[in-house]
CSV table of C-alpha atoms and ligand atoms in Angstrom, one decimal:
chain,number,residue,atom,x,y,z
A,1,MET,CA,66.2,80.7,14.0
A,2,ALA,CA,68.6,77.9,15.3
A,3,SER,CA,71.8,79.8,15.0
A,4,GLU,CA,70.4,82.9,16.6
A,5,LEU,CA,70.8,81.7,20.2
A,6,VAL,CA,74.2,80.1,19.8
A,7,GLY,CA,76.5,81.9,22.2
A,8,LYS,CA,73.6,83.5,24.2
A,9,VAL,CA,72.8,82.9,27.8
A,10,ALA,CA,69.2,82.7,29.0
A,11,PHE,CA,68.2,83.2,32.7
A,12,ILE,CA,64.8,81.6,33.4
A,13,THR,CA,62.9,81.9,36.7
A,14,GLY,CA,60.5,79.1,37.7
A,15,ALA,CA,62.4,76.7,35.4
A,16,ALA,CA,61.8,73.5,37.4
A,17,ARG,CA,58.6,72.5,35.6
A,18,GLY,CA,55.8,73.7,33.4
A,19,ALA,CA,56.2,76.5,30.9
A,20,GLY,CA,59.6,77.4,32.5
A,21,ARG,CA,61.0,73.9,31.7
A,22,ALA,CA,59.5,74.0,28.2
A,23,MET,CA,61.2,77.3,27.5
A,24,ALA,CA,64.5,76.2,29.0
A,25,MET,CA,64.5,73.1,26.8
A,26,SER,CA,63.7,75.1,23.7
A,27,PHE,CA,66.4,77.7,24.4
A,28,ALA,CA,68.9,74.8,25.0
A,29,ARG,CA,67.8,73.1,21.7
A,30,GLU,CA,68.4,76.4,19.8
A,31,GLY,CA,72.0,76.7,21.1
A,32,ALA,CA,71.7,78.9,24.2
A,33,ASP,CA,73.3,78.1,27.6
A,34,VAL,CA,70.8,78.4,30.4
A,35,VAL,CA,70.6,79.6,34.0
A,36,LEU,CA,67.7,77.7,35.7
A,37,LEU,CA,66.3,79.3,38.8
A,38,ASP,CA,63.5,78.0,41.0
A,39,VAL,CA,62.5,78.2,44.6
A,40,GLY,CA,62.5,74.4,44.7
A,41,LYS,CA,60.3,74.0,47.8
A,42,ASN,CA,56.9,74.9,49.0
A,43,ILE,CA,56.0,78.4,50.1
A,44,GLU,CA,53.8,79.1,53.1
A,45,GLY,CA,50.5,80.4,52.0
A,46,VAL,CA,50.6,78.9,48.5
A,47,PRO,CA,47.8,76.2,48.7
A,48,TYR,CA,49.5,73.7,46.4
A,49,SER,CA,53.0,72.1,45.9
A,50,LEU,CA,55.6,74.1,44.1
A,51,ALA,CA,58.4,72.4,42.3
A,52,ASN,CA,61.1,70.6,44.2
A,53,GLU,CA,64.9,70.5,43.8
A,54,SER,CA,64.9,67.3,41.9
A,55,GLN,CA,62.5,68.7,39.3
A,56,LEU,CA,64.9,71.6,38.8
A,57,ARG,CA,67.8,69.1,38.4
A,58,ALA,CA,65.7,67.1,35.9
A,59,THR,CA,65.2,70.3,33.8
A,60,ALA,CA,69.0,70.8,33.9
A,61,GLU,CA,69.6,67.3,32.7
A,62,LEU,CA,67.1,67.7,29.8
A,63,CYS,CA,68.9,70.9,28.8
A,64,GLU,CA,72.4,69.3,29.1
A,65,ALA,CA,71.2,66.5,26.9
A,66,LYS,CA,70.5,69.2,24.2
A,67,GLY,CA,74.1,70.4,24.5
A,68,ALA,CA,73.7,73.4,26.8
A,69,ALA,CA,75.9,74.5,29.6
A,70,VAL,CA,73.6,74.8,32.6
A,71,GLU,CA,73.8,76.6,35.9
A,72,VAL,CA,71.2,75.6,38.5
A,73,LEU,CA,70.1,78.1,41.2
A,74,LEU,CA,67.8,77.6,44.1
A,75,ALA,CA,66.4,81.0,44.8
A,76,ASP,CA,63.2,82.7,45.8
A,77,VAL,CA,62.1,85.7,43.7
A,78,ARG,CA,60.7,87.3,46.8
A,79,GLN,CA,64.3,87.8,48.1
A,80,GLN,CA,66.4,90.5,46.4
A,81,SER,CA,69.5,89.0,48.0
A,82,ASP,CA,68.7,85.5,46.5
A,83,LEU,CA,68.4,87.1,43.0
A,84,ALA,CA,71.6,89.2,43.6
A,85,ASN,CA,73.6,86.0,44.5
A,86,ALA,CA,72.0,84.1,41.6
A,87,VAL,CA,73.0,86.7,39.1
A,88,GLN,CA,76.5,87.0,40.5
A,89,ARG,CA,76.9,83.2,40.1
A,90,ALA,CA,75.6,83.3,36.6
A,91,MET,CA,77.9,86.2,35.6
A,92,ARG,CA,80.9,84.4,37.1
A,93,ARG,CA,80.1,81.3,35.1
A,94,PHE,CA,79.1,82.8,31.8
A,95,GLY,CA,80.2,86.5,31.9
A,96,GLN,CA,76.9,87.7,30.3
A,97,ILE,CA,73.1,87.3,30.4
A,98,ASP,CA,71.4,87.9,27.1
A,99,ILE,CA,67.9,86.8,27.9
A,100,LEU,CA,65.9,87.1,31.1
A,101,VAL,CA,62.6,85.2,31.3
A,102,ASN,CA,60.4,86.2,34.3
A,103,ASN,CA,58.3,83.1,34.4
A,104,ALA,CA,58.1,82.2,38.2
A,105,GLY,CA,54.5,82.6,39.3
A,106,ILE,CA,51.7,81.2,41.5
A,107,ALA,CA,48.0,80.8,40.7
A,108,GLY,CA,46.8,80.9,44.3
A,109,PRO,CA,45.8,81.8,47.0
A,110,SER,CA,42.9,82.7,44.8
A,111,GLY,CA,39.2,81.9,44.7
A,112,ALA,CA,37.8,84.6,47.0
A,113,ILE,CA,35.6,87.6,46.3
A,114,VAL,CA,37.8,90.7,46.2
A,115,HIS,CA,36.8,92.0,49.7
A,116,ASP,CA,37.5,88.6,51.3
A,117,VAL,CA,41.1,88.5,50.1
A,118,SER,CA,43.4,88.7,53.1
A,119,GLU,CA,46.2,91.2,53.1
A,120,ASN,CA,48.7,88.4,53.5
A,121,ASP,CA,47.3,86.6,50.4
A,122,TRP,CA,47.3,89.8,48.4
A,123,GLN,CA,50.9,90.6,49.3
A,124,LEU,CA,52.1,87.1,48.5
A,125,MET,CA,50.6,87.2,45.1
A,126,LEU,CA,52.0,90.6,44.2
A,127,ASP,CA,55.4,89.7,45.8
A,128,ILE,CA,55.9,86.7,43.5
A,129,ASN,CA,54.0,87.5,40.3
A,130,LEU,CA,54.9,91.1,40.0
A,131,THR,CA,57.6,92.3,42.3
A,132,GLY,CA,59.6,89.1,41.6
A,133,ALA,CA,60.0,90.2,38.0
A,134,TRP,CA,61.0,93.7,38.9
A,135,ARG,CA,63.6,92.3,41.3
A,136,ALA,CA,65.2,90.2,38.6
A,137,ILE,CA,65.2,93.2,36.2
A,138,LYS,CA,66.9,95.2,38.9
A,139,GLU,CA,69.8,92.7,39.1
A,140,ILE,CA,70.2,91.9,35.4
A,141,GLY,CA,69.1,95.2,33.7
A,142,PRO,CA,72.4,97.0,34.5
A,143,TYR,CA,74.5,94.3,32.8
A,144,MET,CA,72.3,94.4,29.7
A,145,VAL,CA,72.4,98.2,29.6
A,146,ALA,CA,76.2,98.1,29.9
A,147,ARG,CA,76.4,95.7,26.9
A,148,LYS,CA,73.7,97.6,25.0
A,149,SER,CA,72.0,94.3,24.3
A,150,GLY,CA,69.3,92.1,25.9
A,151,SER,CA,65.8,90.7,25.7
A,152,ILE,CA,63.6,90.5,28.8
A,153,ILE,CA,60.4,88.4,28.5
A,154,ASN,CA,57.8,88.7,31.1
A,155,ILE,CA,55.3,85.8,31.3
A,156,SER,CA,52.0,87.5,32.1
A,157,SER,CA,48.6,85.9,31.4
A,158,THR,CA,45.3,86.6,29.8
A,159,ALA,CA,44.7,87.7,33.4
A,160,GLY,CA,47.0,90.6,32.4
A,161,VAL,CA,44.5,91.9,29.8
A,162,VAL,CA,41.1,90.7,31.1
A,163,ALA,CA,39.7,89.9,34.5
A,164,TYR,CA,38.7,86.6,36.0
A,165,ARG,CA,36.1,86.4,38.8
A,166,HIS,CA,37.5,85.7,42.3
A,167,PHE,CA,41.1,86.1,41.1
A,168,ALA,CA,41.7,89.8,42.0
A,169,GLY,CA,45.3,89.3,43.3
A,170,TYR,CA,46.4,87.3,40.3
A,171,VAL,CA,44.6,89.7,37.8
A,172,ALA,CA,46.1,92.8,39.5
A,173,ALA,CA,49.6,91.2,39.5
A,174,LYS,CA,49.5,90.1,35.9
A,175,HIS,CA,48.0,93.5,34.7
A,176,GLY,CA,50.9,95.1,36.8
A,177,LEU,CA,53.4,93.0,34.9
A,178,ILE,CA,52.1,94.5,31.6
A,179,GLY,CA,52.7,97.9,33.1
A,180,LEU,CA,56.2,97.0,34.2
A,181,THR,CA,56.9,95.6,30.7
A,182,LYS,CA,55.9,98.8,29.0
A,183,ALA,CA,57.7,101.1,31.6
A,184,ALA,CA,60.9,99.0,31.5
A,185,ALA,CA,60.7,98.9,27.7
A,186,LEU,CA,60.6,102.7,27.5
A,187,ASP,CA,63.5,103.1,29.9
A,188,TYR,CA,65.6,100.5,28.1
A,189,ALA,CA,64.8,101.2,24.5
A,190,PRO,CA,67.6,103.8,24.1
A,191,HIS,CA,70.0,101.1,25.5
A,192,ARG,CA,68.9,98.5,23.0
A,193,VAL,CA,67.5,96.2,25.7
A,194,ARG,CA,64.0,95.0,24.7
A,195,VAL,CA,61.3,94.2,27.2
A,196,ASN,CA,58.1,92.3,26.0
A,197,ALA,CA,55.4,90.2,27.6
A,198,ILE,CA,53.6,87.0,26.6
A,199,CYS,CA,50.0,86.6,27.8
A,200,PRO,CA,49.2,82.9,27.6
A,201,GLY,CA,45.7,81.5,27.9
A,202,SER,CA,45.0,78.2,29.7
A,203,ILE,CA,48.1,76.0,29.4
A,204,ARG,CA,47.5,72.2,29.5
A,205,ASP,CA,49.1,70.5,32.5
A,206,ASP,CA,51.5,68.6,30.3
A,207,ARG,CA,53.1,65.5,32.0
A,208,ARG,CA,56.3,65.9,30.0
A,209,VAL,CA,57.1,69.1,31.8
A,210,GLU,CA,55.2,68.2,35.1
A,211,GLY,CA,53.0,71.3,34.8
A,212,LYS,CA,50.5,71.9,37.5
A,213,MET,CA,49.0,75.3,37.3
A,214,LEU,CA,45.8,74.8,35.3
A,215,SER,CA,44.5,72.1,37.7
A,216,GLU,CA,45.3,74.4,40.6
A,217,ILE,CA,43.4,77.3,39.0
A,218,ALA,CA,40.5,74.8,38.5
A,219,ARG,CA,40.7,73.8,42.1
A,220,ALA,CA,40.6,77.4,43.3
A,221,LEU,CA,37.5,77.9,41.1
A,222,ASP,CA,35.9,74.7,42.6
A,223,ILE,CA,35.8,73.1,39.2
A,224,ASN,CA,35.5,69.3,39.1
A,225,GLN,CA,39.1,68.0,38.8
A,226,ASP,CA,38.1,65.2,36.4
A,227,GLU,CA,36.4,67.6,34.0
A,228,TYR,CA,38.5,70.8,34.4
A,229,GLU,CA,40.2,70.6,31.0
A,230,SER,CA,36.9,70.4,29.2
A,231,VAL,CA,35.6,73.4,31.2
A,232,PHE,CA,38.6,75.5,30.1
A,233,ILE,CA,38.4,74.2,26.5
A,234,GLN,CA,34.7,75.3,26.2
A,235,SER,CA,35.8,78.9,26.7
A,236,GLN,CA,38.4,78.7,23.9
A,237,PRO,CA,37.2,80.0,20.5
A,238,ASN,CA,39.5,77.4,18.8
A,239,ASN,CA,38.5,74.6,21.2
A,240,GLU,CA,42.1,73.9,22.2
A,241,LEU,CA,44.2,74.5,25.3
A,242,LEU,CA,47.7,75.8,24.9
A,243,ALA,CA,50.7,73.5,25.1
A,244,PRO,CA,53.8,74.6,27.1
A,245,ASP,CA,55.7,74.5,23.7
A,246,ASP,CA,53.4,77.2,22.3
A,247,ILE,CA,54.8,79.6,25.0
A,248,ALA,CA,58.3,78.4,24.3
A,249,GLN,CA,58.0,79.2,20.5
A,250,ALA,CA,56.8,82.7,21.3
A,251,ALA,CA,59.6,83.2,23.8
A,252,LEU,CA,62.2,81.9,21.3
A,253,TRP,CA,61.1,84.5,18.8
A,254,LEU,CA,61.1,87.4,21.4
A,255,ALA,CA,64.6,86.3,22.5
A,256,SER,CA,66.0,86.2,18.9
A,257,ASP,CA,67.3,89.1,16.9
A,258,GLN,CA,64.4,88.6,14.5
A,259,ALA,CA,62.2,90.4,17.1
A,260,MET,CA,64.6,93.4,17.3
A,261,LYS,CA,61.7,95.9,16.6
A,262,MET,CA,59.5,94.3,19.3
A,263,VAL,CA,59.7,96.8,22.1
A,264,GLY,CA,57.1,96.8,24.9
A,265,GLY,CA,55.0,94.4,23.0
A,266,VAL,CA,52.3,92.3,24.5
A,267,ILE,CA,51.6,89.0,22.8
A,268,THR,CA,48.3,87.4,23.7
A,269,LEU,CA,48.8,83.8,22.9
A,270,ASP,CA,45.4,82.4,23.9
A,271,GLY,CA,43.6,80.8,21.0
A,272,GLY,CA,41.4,83.8,20.7
A,273,PHE,CA,40.2,83.8,24.3
A,274,SER,CA,40.7,87.5,25.0
A,275,ILE,CA,39.2,88.9,21.7
A,276,LYS,CA,35.7,87.9,22.7
B,1,NAD,N1,49.3,77.3,33.3
B,1,NAD,C1,48.5,78.2,32.8
B,1,NAD,O1,47.4,78.0,32.4
B,1,NAD,C2,49.1,79.6,32.7
B,1,NAD,C3,48.3,80.6,32.0
B,1,NAD,C4,48.8,81.9,31.9
B,1,NAD,C5,49.9,82.2,32.5
B,1,NAD,N2,50.7,81.3,33.2
B,1,NAD,C6,51.9,81.8,33.8
B,1,NAD,O2,53.0,81.0,33.3
B,1,NAD,C7,54.0,81.0,34.3
B,1,NAD,C8,54.4,79.5,34.5
B,1,NAD,O3,53.3,78.8,35.0
B,1,NAD,P1,53.1,77.2,34.9
B,1,NAD,O4,51.8,76.9,34.4
B,1,NAD,O5,54.3,76.6,34.2
B,1,NAD,O6,53.1,76.9,36.5
B,1,NAD,P2,54.0,75.9,37.4
B,1,NAD,O7,53.4,76.0,38.8
B,1,NAD,O8,54.1,74.5,36.8
B,1,NAD,O9,55.4,76.6,37.4
B,1,NAD,C9,55.8,77.7,38.1
B,1,NAD,C10,57.2,77.6,38.6
B,1,NAD,O10,57.5,78.7,39.4
B,1,NAD,C11,58.2,78.4,40.6
B,1,NAD,N3,58.0,79.4,41.6
B,1,NAD,C12,56.9,79.7,42.2
B,1,NAD,N4,57.2,80.7,43.2
B,1,NAD,C13,58.5,81.0,43.1
B,1,NAD,C14,59.4,81.9,43.8
B,1,NAD,N5,58.9,82.6,44.8
B,1,NAD,N6,60.7,81.9,43.4
B,1,NAD,C15,61.1,81.1,42.4
B,1,NAD,N7,60.4,80.2,41.8
B,1,NAD,C16,59.0,80.1,42.1
B,1,NAD,C17,57.5,77.0,40.9
B,1,NAD,O11,58.3,76.2,41.8
B,1,NAD,C18,57.3,76.4,39.6
B,1,NAD,O12,58.4,75.6,39.2
B,1,NAD,C19,53.4,81.6,35.6
B,1,NAD,O13,53.9,83.0,35.7
B,1,NAD,C20,51.9,81.6,35.3
B,1,NAD,O14,51.3,82.7,36.0
B,1,NAD,C21,50.3,80.0,33.3
């Protein structure tokens, strides 16, 4: 697969840490240049710390160390103008975007029974986890259609295929992202732009990529923070959590020309969690 990404440019949202950083590093390792976008600061209403600017710069350095040319962009996927500016800068620098990974996402505010979810919390969740992906497609799609080439990868979740109690906003947004994946795939198939989704199960908070989401999901569910990993592991048929690199491997394949026939596909990468 290595040579497949040489000369390609990958645009990754939520790239400062976690799965986004793991994917950025894998794309860089396989020869792609990378555009790394993250909000880089906390967002009012999100009950935990999002990544900061220095974490985004750290991802950039890790990618540069693998030989990639890197563009770093501080932007909020809630703002169409942020994404428009980011894409213009990326296009000025590289002249093309071959791969878009819609990865930016939040796990909370969550933890309330559906009728107790406030409208603000509902809107915030949908705005980032679903509409943010649509906004990025809106900016980058036209360039891919014009070149008749591109791979868009939406990072959904097992919450995109099954429900989790007291996570209505997250579940609705991630199911919506599957709908967006299929609809965009149908629109773009004649233009040779592929759109697919990955639905990861519980991803370990790996220190190497400073991941944080699983512990935050556990906190929203009131699970003991010392034992949260074992609680999640118990629900895995294979008794293992996912590693960020597992997501990166799937994304690499979807980005490559080897996945040319993968159109509107949904990869559940969850150790068998969702087949039960
Ligand atoms: N960790 C898990 O167990 C898990 C499981 C299934 C799916 N996912 C999905 O994988 C993706 C990555 O999650 P992660 O575990 O790496 O979490 P994470 O919190 O470590 O990373 C998410 C990144 O998105 C950024 N971000 C958040 N809001 C943003 C915004 N408005 N604009 C730009 N950037 C923003 C954050 O700053 C952070 O760097 C998310 O979409 C998440 O829903 C995670």
